[in-house]
Amino acid sequence: VHVVRGEDVWLWDADGNKYLDFSSALVNLNVGHQHPKVVQAIKDQAEQLCYARPDSACLSRSKLGRDLAAVTPGDLNRFFFTLAGADANENAVKIARAYTGKFKILAKYRSYHGATYGAITLTGDPRRPPVEPGIPGVVHFLDPYCYRCSFGLTHPECNLRCAEHVEEIIQYEAPSTVAAVLLETLTGAAGFFAPPDGYFQRLREICDQYNILLVVDEVMVAFGRTGKWFAIEHYDDVPDIITLAKGLTCGYVPLGCVAVTDRIMDKLDQEMLYAGLTYNSHPLACATGSAVLQVYREENLIENSQRLGILLEARLREMKDLHPC
């Protein structure tokens, strides 16, 4: 489809046909096409400053950091801005390895973390094997997939065997070598499913026991996709690192983000972190991010997502009752 124009939830092609963008582009266009406040913010920043070196300060960078810190859970107050979700995940790995001094990363089999070599190695789904070998040090574990449990059990009688399995893998790999457990809060492109209640709380306990960081990939599900600012808030847990992208700028300008706790960055501030990018914390992208966050707040889009999610679930259940599949 040759797309020539967009507005709100609609797209038009070169022949004048109108389409409902029911997938929100690639699950990222949370504020819709051509939102005037976001477009204006891009214009204003372009007129003032389009680019600044990543090692210099500028207003749009500091403002986005401050705006994000106001909504991220716990003490996730420090941010490294990348270009997209894949390199956000790769830089999360760098940060985890630098902080812990360990190198192995555990990730789920049913997962998708991006298509660059590091991110696709973290990925567990069928897009990984065709481009292997990837980066070393990645170990995969079985999923908290209650619909078809790998352990043949049923929640809650299972006592979260899927979480205990992660501890078992850690012990096999040696805790002294494992830097982080990295997983999507809610599995996206590799299956669309949620872990059972208690799973993330148990992972938090396991990671703390072995001095391992808990990293959650919220590239797809953050910023209202689940009715909360961040999907991890459904589980009353605060990870050590959250990776973000898609809904951060809604694709108006490319931007990814690694949100890191104060505890981690207090240590890494005293060291050299080898994570520079020519376009990291790009001024135009940062101004876009702040404008998008403002739209979320002013137009109550997070609350609206929760309200419509309840409605959509009810209608989907009605469809389920009508169809044996």
mmCIF file of C-alpha atoms in Angstrom:
data_model
loop_
_atom_site.group_PDB
_atom_site.id
_atom_site.type_symbol
_atom_site.label_atom_id
_atom_site.label_comp_id
_atom_site.label_asym_id
_atom_site.label_seq_id
_atom_site.Cartn_x
_atom_site.Cartn_y
_atom_site.Cartn_z
ATOM 1 C CA VAL A 1 0.000 0.000 0.000
ATOM 2 C CA HIS A 2 1.432 3.354 -1.048
ATOM 3 C CA VAL A 3 0.534 5.491 1.981
ATOM 4 C CA VAL A 4 0.380 9.238 1.365
ATOM 5 C CA ARG A 5 -1.478 10.672 4.372
ATOM 6 C CA GLY A 6 -2.499 9.836 7.923
ATOM 7 C CA GLU A 7 -4.830 11.395 10.473
ATOM 8 C CA ASP A 8 -5.840 9.994 13.883
ATOM 9 C CA VAL A 9 -6.593 6.286 13.264
ATOM 10 C CA TRP A 10 -6.898 6.617 9.481
ATOM 11 C CA LEU A 11 -4.565 6.211 6.497
ATOM 12 C CA TRP A 12 -5.048 7.134 2.830
ATOM 13 C CA ASP A 13 -3.243 5.608 -0.154
ATOM 14 C CA ALA A 14 -2.237 7.222 -3.427
ATOM 15 C CA ASP A 15 -5.565 6.214 -5.006
ATOM 16 C CA GLY A 16 -7.610 7.914 -2.292
ATOM 17 C CA ASN A 17 -8.632 4.717 -0.479
ATOM 18 C CA LYS A 18 -9.149 5.119 3.271
ATOM 19 C CA TYR A 19 -7.931 2.502 5.768
ATOM 20 C CA LEU A 20 -8.503 2.009 9.497
ATOM 21 C CA ASP A 21 -5.030 1.541 11.008
ATOM 22 C CA PHE A 22 -6.254 -1.164 13.375
ATOM 23 C CA SER A 23 -2.749 -2.314 14.349
ATOM 24 C CA SER A 24 -1.548 1.191 15.278
ATOM 25 C CA ALA A 25 1.182 0.859 12.634
ATOM 26 C CA LEU A 26 3.587 -1.625 14.308
ATOM 27 C CA VAL A 27 1.914 -1.432 17.718
ATOM 28 C CA ASN A 28 3.531 1.935 18.298
ATOM 29 C CA LEU A 29 1.232 4.740 17.158
ATOM 30 C CA ASN A 30 -0.420 5.258 20.538
ATOM 31 C CA VAL A 31 -1.417 8.903 19.926
ATOM 32 C CA GLY A 32 -2.528 8.362 16.326
ATOM 33 C CA HIS A 33 -1.247 9.795 13.070
ATOM 34 C CA GLN A 34 -0.188 13.423 12.790
ATOM 35 C CA HIS A 35 -1.157 14.555 16.269
ATOM 36 C CA PRO A 36 -0.888 18.353 16.011
ATOM 37 C CA LYS A 37 0.858 18.826 19.379
ATOM 38 C CA VAL A 38 3.564 16.316 18.500
ATOM 39 C CA VAL A 39 4.037 17.690 14.990
ATOM 40 C CA GLN A 40 4.344 21.209 16.421
ATOM 41 C CA ALA A 41 6.937 20.078 18.961
ATOM 42 C CA ILE A 42 9.031 18.603 16.131
ATOM 43 C CA LYS A 43 8.799 21.879 14.197
ATOM 44 C CA ASP A 44 9.740 23.955 17.222
ATOM 45 C CA GLN A 45 12.772 21.814 18.057
ATOM 46 C CA ALA A 46 13.900 21.717 14.408
ATOM 47 C CA GLU A 47 13.916 25.499 14.313
ATOM 48 C CA GLN A 48 15.976 25.717 17.504
ATOM 49 C CA LEU A 49 18.431 22.770 17.395
ATOM 50 C CA CYS A 50 18.292 19.669 15.213
ATOM 51 C CA TYR A 51 21.423 17.952 16.491
ATOM 52 C CA ALA A 52 23.878 18.065 19.362
ATOM 53 C CA ARG A 53 26.774 15.762 20.179
ATOM 54 C CA PRO A 54 25.785 12.993 22.592
ATOM 55 C CA ASP A 55 28.349 14.201 25.133
ATOM 56 C CA SER A 56 26.811 17.666 25.403
ATOM 57 C CA ALA A 57 23.772 18.839 27.332
ATOM 58 C CA CYS A 58 20.682 20.305 25.728
ATOM 59 C CA LEU A 59 17.242 21.214 26.990
ATOM 60 C CA SER A 60 15.188 18.551 25.179
ATOM 61 C CA ARG A 61 17.408 15.782 26.605
ATOM 62 C CA SER A 62 17.133 16.908 30.195
ATOM 63 C CA LYS A 63 13.416 17.616 29.843
ATOM 64 C CA LEU A 64 12.622 14.143 28.517
ATOM 65 C CA GLY A 65 14.666 12.572 31.314
ATOM 66 C CA ARG A 66 12.723 14.582 33.871
ATOM 67 C CA ASP A 67 9.369 13.825 32.211
ATOM 68 C CA LEU A 68 10.109 10.092 32.118
ATOM 69 C CA ALA A 69 11.287 9.984 35.721
ATOM 70 C CA ALA A 70 7.892 11.360 36.715
ATOM 71 C CA VAL A 71 6.117 8.237 35.403
ATOM 72 C CA THR A 72 8.603 5.341 35.625
ATOM 73 C CA PRO A 73 8.134 3.025 38.624
ATOM 74 C CA GLY A 74 10.376 2.996 41.682
ATOM 75 C CA ASP A 75 13.831 4.537 41.343
ATOM 76 C CA LEU A 76 14.144 4.011 37.587
ATOM 77 C CA ASN A 77 15.272 7.616 37.211
ATOM 78 C CA ARG A 78 18.280 7.404 34.884
ATOM 79 C CA PHE A 79 17.985 7.060 31.110
ATOM 80 C CA PHE A 80 20.200 6.182 28.173
ATOM 81 C CA PHE A 81 18.453 7.181 24.942
ATOM 82 C CA THR A 82 19.096 5.002 21.885
ATOM 83 C CA LEU A 83 17.642 4.857 18.381
ATOM 84 C CA ALA A 84 15.108 2.044 18.785
ATOM 85 C CA GLY A 85 14.074 -0.982 20.809
ATOM 86 C CA ALA A 86 16.720 -3.387 19.518
ATOM 87 C CA ASP A 87 19.698 -1.249 20.490
ATOM 88 C CA ALA A 88 17.974 -0.384 23.769
ATOM 89 C CA ASN A 89 18.044 -4.099 24.594
ATOM 90 C CA GLU A 90 21.661 -4.407 23.471
ATOM 91 C CA ASN A 91 22.700 -1.478 25.654
ATOM 92 C CA ALA A 92 20.759 -2.957 28.562
ATOM 93 C CA VAL A 93 22.989 -6.017 28.172
ATOM 94 C CA LYS A 94 26.086 -3.792 28.166
ATOM 95 C CA ILE A 95 24.932 -2.037 31.323
ATOM 96 C CA ALA A 96 24.080 -5.296 33.093
ATOM 97 C CA ARG A 97 27.452 -6.793 32.247
ATOM 98 C CA ALA A 98 29.319 -3.638 33.266
ATOM 99 C CA TYR A 99 27.481 -3.365 36.585
ATOM 100 C CA THR A 100 27.697 -7.007 37.657
ATOM 101 C CA GLY A 101 31.042 -7.952 36.126
ATOM 102 C CA LYS A 102 29.310 -11.102 34.831
ATOM 103 C CA PHE A 103 28.504 -11.953 31.216
ATOM 104 C CA LYS A 104 25.644 -14.442 30.757
ATOM 105 C CA ILE A 105 22.124 -13.242 29.951
ATOM 106 C CA LEU A 106 19.089 -15.476 30.420
ATOM 107 C CA ALA A 107 16.119 -14.926 28.078
ATOM 108 C CA LYS A 108 12.892 -16.760 27.202
ATOM 109 C CA TYR A 109 12.347 -19.039 24.214
ATOM 110 C CA ARG A 110 9.041 -17.409 23.271
ATOM 111 C CA SER A 111 10.362 -13.880 22.886
ATOM 112 C CA TYR A 112 11.308 -11.175 20.427
ATOM 113 C CA HIS A 113 13.801 -8.457 21.350
ATOM 114 C CA GLY A 114 14.813 -7.024 17.961
ATOM 115 C CA ALA A 115 16.608 -7.926 14.743
ATOM 116 C CA THR A 116 20.154 -6.632 15.285
ATOM 117 C CA TYR A 117 22.652 -9.364 16.104
ATOM 118 C CA GLY A 118 22.654 -8.927 19.854
ATOM 119 C CA ALA A 119 18.887 -8.488 20.073
ATOM 120 C CA ILE A 120 18.125 -11.420 17.780
ATOM 121 C CA THR A 121 20.387 -13.621 19.916
ATOM 122 C CA LEU A 122 18.320 -12.644 22.958
ATOM 123 C CA THR A 123 15.230 -13.512 20.927
ATOM 124 C CA GLY A 124 13.998 -17.066 21.266
ATOM 125 C CA ASP A 125 11.457 -17.336 18.448
ATOM 126 C CA PRO A 126 12.087 -18.812 14.946
ATOM 127 C CA ARG A 127 13.653 -15.602 13.603
ATOM 128 C CA ARG A 128 16.824 -16.378 15.569
ATOM 129 C CA PRO A 129 18.198 -19.664 14.100
ATOM 130 C CA PRO A 130 18.486 -18.432 10.460
ATOM 131 C CA VAL A 131 20.986 -15.733 11.477
ATOM 132 C CA GLU A 132 23.010 -17.625 14.085
ATOM 133 C CA PRO A 133 25.648 -17.623 15.430
ATOM 134 C CA GLY A 134 24.931 -14.446 17.359
ATOM 135 C CA ILE A 135 26.585 -12.929 20.404
ATOM 136 C CA PRO A 136 28.003 -15.277 23.057
ATOM 137 C CA GLY A 137 26.702 -15.678 26.580
ATOM 138 C CA VAL A 138 22.924 -15.899 25.954
ATOM 139 C CA VAL A 139 21.027 -18.827 27.524
ATOM 140 C CA HIS A 140 17.310 -19.449 26.948
ATOM 141 C CA PHE A 141 14.763 -20.824 29.398
ATOM 142 C CA LEU A 142 11.184 -22.137 29.177
ATOM 143 C CA ASP A 143 8.223 -19.792 29.299
ATOM 144 C CA PRO A 144 5.534 -18.951 31.853
ATOM 145 C CA TYR A 145 2.972 -20.117 29.279
ATOM 146 C CA CYS A 146 -0.085 -21.338 31.177
ATOM 147 C CA TYR A 147 -2.111 -22.137 28.043
ATOM 148 C CA ARG A 148 0.266 -24.956 27.107
ATOM 149 C CA CYS A 149 2.498 -25.376 30.144
ATOM 150 C CA SER A 150 5.897 -26.871 29.295
ATOM 151 C CA PHE A 151 5.785 -28.687 32.633
ATOM 152 C CA GLY A 152 2.289 -30.122 32.167
ATOM 153 C CA LEU A 153 0.985 -28.278 35.232
ATOM 154 C CA THR A 154 -1.894 -25.931 36.029
ATOM 155 C CA HIS A 155 -1.724 -22.604 37.851
ATOM 156 C CA PRO A 156 -1.890 -22.010 40.794
ATOM 157 C CA GLU A 157 -1.362 -25.635 41.879
ATOM 158 C CA CYS A 158 1.920 -25.581 39.929
ATOM 159 C CA ASN A 159 3.581 -23.398 42.611
ATOM 160 C CA LEU A 160 5.135 -21.384 39.796
ATOM 161 C CA ARG A 161 7.276 -24.204 38.459
ATOM 162 C CA CYS A 162 8.147 -21.927 35.506
ATOM 163 C CA ALA A 163 9.839 -19.459 37.862
ATOM 164 C CA GLU A 164 11.631 -22.200 39.797
ATOM 165 C CA HIS A 165 12.878 -23.461 36.428
ATOM 166 C CA VAL A 166 14.686 -20.141 35.946
ATOM 167 C CA GLU A 167 16.508 -20.647 39.252
ATOM 168 C CA GLU A 168 17.426 -24.174 38.147
ATOM 169 C CA ILE A 169 18.961 -22.816 34.915
ATOM 170 C CA ILE A 170 20.877 -20.211 36.914
ATOM 171 C CA GLN A 171 22.336 -22.959 39.063
ATOM 172 C CA TYR A 172 23.301 -25.029 36.018
ATOM 173 C CA GLU A 173 25.019 -22.009 34.421
ATOM 174 C CA ALA A 174 26.629 -20.937 37.737
ATOM 175 C CA PRO A 175 25.268 -17.771 39.406
ATOM 176 C CA SER A 176 28.747 -16.253 39.334
ATOM 177 C CA THR A 177 28.464 -16.002 35.529
ATOM 178 C CA VAL A 178 24.864 -14.708 35.132
ATOM 179 C CA ALA A 179 24.501 -10.933 34.814
ATOM 180 C CA ALA A 180 20.782 -10.608 34.073
ATOM 181 C CA VAL A 181 17.465 -12.240 33.364
ATOM 182 C CA LEU A 182 15.924 -10.357 30.438
ATOM 183 C CA LEU A 183 12.337 -10.891 29.300
ATOM 184 C CA GLU A 184 9.304 -9.105 27.951
ATOM 185 C CA THR A 185 6.791 -8.207 30.649
ATOM 186 C CA LEU A 186 4.044 -9.436 28.351
ATOM 187 C CA THR A 187 5.148 -11.545 25.404
ATOM 188 C CA GLY A 188 4.444 -9.707 22.159
ATOM 189 C CA ALA A 189 5.370 -10.767 18.651
ATOM 190 C CA ALA A 190 6.300 -14.292 19.803
ATOM 191 C CA GLY A 191 2.866 -15.189 21.089
ATOM 192 C CA PHE A 192 0.944 -12.504 23.034
ATOM 193 C CA PHE A 193 0.564 -13.985 26.508
ATOM 194 C CA ALA A 194 0.945 -12.896 30.112
ATOM 195 C CA PRO A 195 2.787 -14.730 32.916
ATOM 196 C CA PRO A 196 0.732 -15.863 35.924
ATOM 197 C CA ASP A 197 0.369 -13.816 39.092
ATOM 198 C CA GLY A 198 3.393 -14.161 41.327
ATOM 199 C CA TYR A 199 5.823 -14.938 38.495
ATOM 200 C CA PHE A 200 7.635 -11.611 38.469
ATOM 201 C CA GLN A 201 7.645 -11.403 42.248
ATOM 202 C CA ARG A 202 9.377 -14.795 42.375
ATOM 203 C CA LEU A 203 11.848 -13.772 39.662
ATOM 204 C CA ARG A 204 12.653 -10.682 41.717
ATOM 205 C CA GLU A 205 13.465 -12.878 44.724
ATOM 206 C CA ILE A 206 15.617 -15.230 42.644
ATOM 207 C CA CYS A 207 17.560 -12.414 41.012
ATOM 208 C CA ASP A 208 18.191 -10.697 44.345
ATOM 209 C CA GLN A 209 19.364 -13.978 45.877
ATOM 210 C CA TYR A 210 22.040 -14.465 43.211
ATOM 211 C CA ASN A 211 23.001 -10.799 42.592
ATOM 212 C CA ILE A 212 21.440 -10.882 39.110
ATOM 213 C CA LEU A 213 19.692 -7.938 37.454
ATOM 214 C CA LEU A 214 16.058 -8.216 36.354
ATOM 215 C CA VAL A 215 15.594 -6.530 32.967
ATOM 216 C CA VAL A 216 12.163 -6.180 31.367
ATOM 217 C CA ASP A 217 11.615 -5.352 27.700
ATOM 218 C CA GLU A 218 8.598 -3.039 27.451
ATOM 219 C CA VAL A 219 9.331 -1.813 23.938
ATOM 220 C CA MET A 220 5.862 -2.887 22.804
ATOM 221 C CA VAL A 221 3.716 -2.805 25.926
ATOM 222 C CA ALA A 222 4.685 0.409 27.743
ATOM 223 C CA PHE A 223 2.842 3.723 27.609
ATOM 224 C CA GLY A 224 -0.722 2.585 28.055
ATOM 225 C CA ARG A 225 -0.867 -0.557 25.949
ATOM 226 C CA THR A 226 -2.095 -2.515 28.985
ATOM 227 C CA GLY A 227 -4.043 0.221 30.754
ATOM 228 C CA LYS A 228 -1.074 1.353 32.848
ATOM 229 C CA TRP A 229 1.991 3.431 32.043
ATOM 230 C CA PHE A 230 4.110 0.258 32.236
ATOM 231 C CA ALA A 231 2.922 -3.342 32.083
ATOM 232 C CA ILE A 232 5.174 -4.333 34.983
ATOM 233 C CA GLU A 233 2.921 -2.242 37.244
ATOM 234 C CA HIS A 234 0.303 -5.001 36.967
ATOM 235 C CA TYR A 235 2.727 -7.225 38.886
ATOM 236 C CA ASP A 236 3.732 -4.773 41.645
ATOM 237 C CA ASP A 237 7.373 -5.243 40.797
ATOM 238 C CA VAL A 238 10.202 -2.823 40.042
ATOM 239 C CA PRO A 239 12.892 -4.247 37.736
ATOM 240 C CA ASP A 240 16.464 -3.006 37.646
ATOM 241 C CA ILE A 241 16.228 -1.980 33.985
ATOM 242 C CA ILE A 242 13.334 -1.335 31.594
ATOM 243 C CA THR A 243 13.832 -0.983 27.845
ATOM 244 C CA LEU A 244 11.476 1.275 25.910
ATOM 245 C CA ALA A 245 10.820 2.509 22.364
ATOM 246 C CA LYS A 246 7.635 2.365 20.218
ATOM 247 C CA GLY A 247 5.168 4.354 22.358
ATOM 248 C CA LEU A 248 7.894 6.698 23.594
ATOM 249 C CA THR A 249 7.692 8.790 20.417
ATOM 250 C CA CYS A 250 5.001 6.765 18.594
ATOM 251 C CA GLY A 251 7.339 6.529 15.612
ATOM 252 C CA TYR A 252 7.209 10.223 14.758
ATOM 253 C CA VAL A 253 10.994 10.290 15.242
ATOM 254 C CA PRO A 254 13.026 7.128 16.063
ATOM 255 C CA LEU A 255 13.950 6.799 19.735
ATOM 256 C CA GLY A 256 14.658 4.004 22.212
ATOM 257 C CA CYS A 257 15.494 4.154 25.889
ATOM 258 C CA VAL A 258 17.163 2.168 28.656
ATOM 259 C CA ALA A 259 15.680 3.149 32.031
ATOM 260 C CA VAL A 260 18.060 2.279 34.861
ATOM 261 C CA THR A 261 17.793 2.479 38.652
ATOM 262 C CA ASP A 262 19.744 5.068 40.603
ATOM 263 C CA ARG A 263 21.584 2.241 42.383
ATOM 264 C CA ILE A 264 23.079 0.938 39.145
ATOM 265 C CA MET A 265 24.012 4.314 37.725
ATOM 266 C CA ASP A 266 25.549 5.547 40.975
ATOM 267 C CA LYS A 267 28.163 2.835 40.450
ATOM 268 C CA LEU A 268 28.536 3.198 36.673
ATOM 269 C CA ASP A 269 28.889 6.982 36.943
ATOM 270 C CA GLN A 270 32.314 6.271 38.437
ATOM 271 C CA GLU A 271 33.382 4.106 35.493
ATOM 272 C CA MET A 272 33.665 4.213 31.710
ATOM 273 C CA LEU A 273 30.488 2.929 30.083
ATOM 274 C CA TYR A 274 31.213 1.910 26.494
ATOM 275 C CA ALA A 275 27.803 2.758 25.066
ATOM 276 C CA GLY A 276 28.153 5.835 22.878
ATOM 277 C CA LEU A 277 26.090 6.340 19.718
ATOM 278 C CA THR A 278 26.303 9.245 17.270
ATOM 279 C CA TYR A 279 22.547 9.752 17.539
ATOM 280 C CA ASN A 280 21.889 8.737 21.136
ATOM 281 C CA SER A 281 19.602 11.209 22.939
ATOM 282 C CA HIS A 282 18.933 12.974 19.639
ATOM 283 C CA PRO A 283 17.475 16.444 20.430
ATOM 284 C CA LEU A 284 14.676 16.177 17.854
ATOM 285 C CA ALA A 285 13.650 12.757 19.127
ATOM 286 C CA CYS A 286 13.800 13.815 22.775
ATOM 287 C CA ALA A 287 11.538 16.802 22.109
ATOM 288 C CA THR A 288 9.136 14.428 20.370
ATOM 289 C CA GLY A 289 9.143 12.102 23.372
ATOM 290 C CA SER A 290 8.280 14.902 25.782
ATOM 291 C CA ALA A 291 5.424 16.013 23.528
ATOM 292 C CA VAL A 292 4.038 12.461 23.366
ATOM 293 C CA LEU A 293 4.186 12.103 27.162
ATOM 294 C CA GLN A 294 2.319 15.404 27.439
ATOM 295 C CA VAL A 295 -0.409 14.105 25.112
ATOM 296 C CA TYR A 296 -0.761 10.941 27.220
ATOM 297 C CA ARG A 297 -1.328 13.045 30.328
ATOM 298 C CA GLU A 298 -3.479 15.837 28.930
ATOM 299 C CA GLU A 299 -5.784 13.548 26.953
ATOM 300 C CA ASN A 300 -5.952 10.810 29.631
ATOM 301 C CA LEU A 301 -4.914 8.183 27.092
ATOM 302 C CA ILE A 302 -3.591 5.753 29.708
ATOM 303 C CA GLU A 303 -6.932 5.799 31.523
ATOM 304 C CA ASN A 304 -8.779 5.536 28.217
ATOM 305 C CA SER A 305 -6.738 2.458 27.321
ATOM 306 C CA GLN A 306 -7.813 0.815 30.570
ATOM 307 C CA ARG A 307 -11.476 1.692 29.981
ATOM 308 C CA LEU A 308 -11.521 0.453 26.387
ATOM 309 C CA GLY A 309 -9.510 -2.633 27.326
ATOM 310 C CA ILE A 310 -12.295 -3.730 29.659
ATOM 311 C CA LEU A 311 -14.850 -3.162 26.904
ATOM 312 C CA LEU A 312 -12.782 -4.992 24.290
ATOM 313 C CA GLU A 313 -12.177 -7.971 26.583
ATOM 314 C CA ALA A 314 -15.916 -8.314 27.225
ATOM 315 C CA ARG A 315 -16.694 -8.319 23.497
ATOM 316 C CA LEU A 316 -13.891 -10.780 22.754
ATOM 317 C CA ARG A 317 -15.276 -13.131 25.391
ATOM 318 C CA GLU A 318 -18.670 -12.908 23.681
ATOM 319 C CA MET A 319 -16.994 -13.984 20.432
ATOM 320 C CA LYS A 320 -15.223 -16.808 22.286
ATOM 321 C CA ASP A 321 -18.535 -18.149 23.513
ATOM 322 C CA LEU A 322 -19.834 -18.259 19.930
ATOM 323 C CA HIS A 323 -16.912 -20.143 18.375
ATOM 324 C CA PRO A 324 -15.586 -23.591 19.437
ATOM 325 C CA CYS A 325 -12.004 -22.691 18.426
#
